[in-house]
Coordinates of N, CA and C in Angstrom, one line a residue:
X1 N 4.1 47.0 43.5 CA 3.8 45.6 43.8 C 4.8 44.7 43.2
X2 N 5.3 43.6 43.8 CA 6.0 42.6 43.8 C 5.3 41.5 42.7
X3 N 5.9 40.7 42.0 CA 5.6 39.7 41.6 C 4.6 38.8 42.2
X4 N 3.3 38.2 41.9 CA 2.6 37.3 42.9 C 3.1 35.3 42.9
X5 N 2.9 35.2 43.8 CA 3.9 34.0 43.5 C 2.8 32.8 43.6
X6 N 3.5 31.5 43.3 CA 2.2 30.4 43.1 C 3.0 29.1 43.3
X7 N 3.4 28.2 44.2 CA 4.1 27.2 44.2 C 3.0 26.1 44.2
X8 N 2.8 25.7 43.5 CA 2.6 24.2 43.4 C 2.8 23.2 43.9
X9 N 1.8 22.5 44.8 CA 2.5 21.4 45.8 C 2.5 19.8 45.0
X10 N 1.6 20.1 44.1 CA 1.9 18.7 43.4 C 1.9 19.5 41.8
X11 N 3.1 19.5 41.3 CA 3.1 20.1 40.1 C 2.8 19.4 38.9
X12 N 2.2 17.7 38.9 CA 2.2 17.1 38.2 C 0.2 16.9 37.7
X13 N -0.5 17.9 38.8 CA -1.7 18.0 38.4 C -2.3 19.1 38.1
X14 N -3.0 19.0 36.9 CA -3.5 20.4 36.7 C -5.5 20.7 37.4
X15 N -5.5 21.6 38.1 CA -6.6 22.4 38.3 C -7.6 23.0 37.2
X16 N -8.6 22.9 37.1 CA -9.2 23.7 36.0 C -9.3 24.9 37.3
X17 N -9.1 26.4 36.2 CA -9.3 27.3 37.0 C -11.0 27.5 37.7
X18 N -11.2 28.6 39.2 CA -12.2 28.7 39.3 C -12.7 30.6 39.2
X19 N -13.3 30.8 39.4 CA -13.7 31.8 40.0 C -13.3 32.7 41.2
X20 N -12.4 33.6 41.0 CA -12.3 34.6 42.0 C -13.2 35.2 43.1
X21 N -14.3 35.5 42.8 CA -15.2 35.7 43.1 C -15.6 34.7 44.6
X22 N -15.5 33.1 43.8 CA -15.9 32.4 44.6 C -15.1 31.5 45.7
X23 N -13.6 32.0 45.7 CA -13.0 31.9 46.4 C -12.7 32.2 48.1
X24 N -12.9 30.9 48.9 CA -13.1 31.4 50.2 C -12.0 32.1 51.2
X25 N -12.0 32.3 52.4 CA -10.7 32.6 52.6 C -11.4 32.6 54.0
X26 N -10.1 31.4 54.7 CA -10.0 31.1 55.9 C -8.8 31.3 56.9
X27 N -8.8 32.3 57.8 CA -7.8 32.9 58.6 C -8.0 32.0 59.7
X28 N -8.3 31.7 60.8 CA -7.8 30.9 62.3 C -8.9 29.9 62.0
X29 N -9.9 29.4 61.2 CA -10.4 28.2 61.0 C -10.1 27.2 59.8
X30 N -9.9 26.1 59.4 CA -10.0 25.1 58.4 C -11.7 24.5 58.1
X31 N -11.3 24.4 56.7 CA -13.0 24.3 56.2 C -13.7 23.1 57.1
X32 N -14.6 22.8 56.9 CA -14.8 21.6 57.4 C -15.5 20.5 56.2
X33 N -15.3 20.6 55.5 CA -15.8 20.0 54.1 C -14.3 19.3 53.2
X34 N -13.7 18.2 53.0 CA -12.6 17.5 52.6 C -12.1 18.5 51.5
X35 N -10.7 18.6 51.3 CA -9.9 19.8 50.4 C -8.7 18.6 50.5
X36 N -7.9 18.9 49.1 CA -6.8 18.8 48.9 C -5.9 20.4 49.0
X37 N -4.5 20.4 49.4 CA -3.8 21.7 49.3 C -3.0 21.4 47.9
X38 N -3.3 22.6 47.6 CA -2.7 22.3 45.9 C -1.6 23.4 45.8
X39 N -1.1 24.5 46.4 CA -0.3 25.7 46.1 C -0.7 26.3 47.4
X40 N 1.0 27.2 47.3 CA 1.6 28.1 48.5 C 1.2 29.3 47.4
X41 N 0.5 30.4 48.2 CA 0.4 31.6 47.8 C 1.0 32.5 48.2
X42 N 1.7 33.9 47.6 CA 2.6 34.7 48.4 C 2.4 36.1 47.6
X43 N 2.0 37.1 48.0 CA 2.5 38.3 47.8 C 2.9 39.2 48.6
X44 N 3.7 40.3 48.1 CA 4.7 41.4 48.2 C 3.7 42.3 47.9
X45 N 3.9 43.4 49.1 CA 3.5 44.5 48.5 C 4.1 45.9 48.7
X46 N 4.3 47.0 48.4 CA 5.0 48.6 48.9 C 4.1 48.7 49.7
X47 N 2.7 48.2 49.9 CA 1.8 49.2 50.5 C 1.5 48.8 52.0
X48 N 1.5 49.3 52.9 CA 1.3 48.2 54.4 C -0.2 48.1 54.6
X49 N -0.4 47.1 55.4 CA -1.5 46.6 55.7 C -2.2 47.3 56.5
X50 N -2.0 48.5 57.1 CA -2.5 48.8 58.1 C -3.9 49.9 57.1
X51 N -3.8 50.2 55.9 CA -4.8 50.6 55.2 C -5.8 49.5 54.7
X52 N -7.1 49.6 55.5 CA -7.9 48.3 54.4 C -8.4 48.3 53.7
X53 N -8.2 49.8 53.1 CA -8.5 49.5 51.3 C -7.5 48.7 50.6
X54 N -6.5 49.3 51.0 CA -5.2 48.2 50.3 C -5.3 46.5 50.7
X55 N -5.6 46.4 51.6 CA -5.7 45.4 52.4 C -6.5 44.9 51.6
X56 N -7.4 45.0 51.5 CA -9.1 44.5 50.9 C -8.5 44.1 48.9
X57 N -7.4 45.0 48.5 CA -6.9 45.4 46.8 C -6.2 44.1 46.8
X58 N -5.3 43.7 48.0 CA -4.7 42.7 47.9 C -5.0 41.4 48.3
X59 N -6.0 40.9 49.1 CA -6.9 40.4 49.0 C -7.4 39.8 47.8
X60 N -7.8 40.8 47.0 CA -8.3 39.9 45.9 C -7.8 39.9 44.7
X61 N -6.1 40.2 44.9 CA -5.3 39.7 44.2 C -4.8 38.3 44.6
X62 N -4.7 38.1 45.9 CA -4.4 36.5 45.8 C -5.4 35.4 45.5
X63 N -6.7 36.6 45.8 CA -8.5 35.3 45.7 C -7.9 35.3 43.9
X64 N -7.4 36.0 43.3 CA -7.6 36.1 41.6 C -6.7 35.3 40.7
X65 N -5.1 35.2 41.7 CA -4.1 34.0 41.7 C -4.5 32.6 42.1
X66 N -4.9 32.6 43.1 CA -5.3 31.6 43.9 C -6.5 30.6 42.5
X67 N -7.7 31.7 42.4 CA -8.5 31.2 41.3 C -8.0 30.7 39.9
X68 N -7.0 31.4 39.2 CA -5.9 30.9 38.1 C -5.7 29.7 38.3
X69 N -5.5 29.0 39.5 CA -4.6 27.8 39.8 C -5.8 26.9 40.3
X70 N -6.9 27.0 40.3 CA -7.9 26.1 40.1 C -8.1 26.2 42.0
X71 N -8.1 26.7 42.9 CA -8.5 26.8 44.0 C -10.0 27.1 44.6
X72 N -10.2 26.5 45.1 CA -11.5 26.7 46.1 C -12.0 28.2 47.1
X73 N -10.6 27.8 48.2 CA -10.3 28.5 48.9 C -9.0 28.9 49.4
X74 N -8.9 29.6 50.2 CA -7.3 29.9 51.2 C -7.6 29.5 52.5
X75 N -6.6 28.9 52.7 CA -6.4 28.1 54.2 C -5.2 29.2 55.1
X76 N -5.0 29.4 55.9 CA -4.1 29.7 56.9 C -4.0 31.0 56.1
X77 N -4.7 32.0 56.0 CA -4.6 32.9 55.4 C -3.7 34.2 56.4
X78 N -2.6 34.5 56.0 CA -1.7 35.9 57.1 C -1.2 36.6 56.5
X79 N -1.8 37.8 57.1 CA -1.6 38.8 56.4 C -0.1 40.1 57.4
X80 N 1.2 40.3 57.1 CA 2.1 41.2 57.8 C 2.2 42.2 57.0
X81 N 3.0 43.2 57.7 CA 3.2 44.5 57.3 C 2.9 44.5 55.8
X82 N 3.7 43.8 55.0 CA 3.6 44.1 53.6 C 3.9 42.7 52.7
X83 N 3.0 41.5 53.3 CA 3.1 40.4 52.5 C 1.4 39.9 53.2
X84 N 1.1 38.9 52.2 CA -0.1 38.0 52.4 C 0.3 36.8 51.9
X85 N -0.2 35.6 52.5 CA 0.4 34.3 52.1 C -0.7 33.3 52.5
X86 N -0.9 32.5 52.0 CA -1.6 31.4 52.3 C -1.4 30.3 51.7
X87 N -2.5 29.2 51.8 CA -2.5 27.9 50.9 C -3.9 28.1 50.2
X88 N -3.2 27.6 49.0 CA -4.4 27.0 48.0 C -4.9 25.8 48.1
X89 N -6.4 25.4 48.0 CA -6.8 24.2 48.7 C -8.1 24.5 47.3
X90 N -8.4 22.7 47.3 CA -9.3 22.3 46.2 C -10.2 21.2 46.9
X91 N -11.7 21.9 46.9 CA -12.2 20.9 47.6 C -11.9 19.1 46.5
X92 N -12.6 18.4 47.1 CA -12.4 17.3 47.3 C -13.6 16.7 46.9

């Protein structure tokens, strides 16, 4: 596994972290409840997607990054061969 990555879209505010657990995660819908986008999420993996155990392992490595940085949920969540990427979003 690759480094997990965390860009910050406004680096000048800080998030209190949340819970992994309670991290949502939205593939072809946007919430419908007001969010700020706070961070671009990115990981690398050796392992391909086409396993969804792995699938599912990585997953809640970015719900656990994503949580670190004070996130809600994932927005535009896409998953390829051997990366997952989204946005970090803070409700509002």
């Amino acid at each position: 596994m690759f480094p997990d990555t965390f860009i910050a879209l406004n680096p000048d505010k800080d998030y209190k972290p949340t819970s992994a657990d309670s991290v949502q995660l939205y593939v072809t819908q946007l919430p419908s409840k007001p969010y700020h986008e706070i961070g671009i999420l990115y990981i690398s993996t050796k392992t391909n997607r086409y396993d969804a155990g792995v699938v599912n392992q990585n997953l809640a490595i970015l719900k656990k990054v994503a949580a670190k940085h004070g996130a809600d949920a994932i927005i535009r969540l896409d998953v390829t061969d051997f990366n997952i990427k989204g946005v970090a979003v803070s409700w509002e």
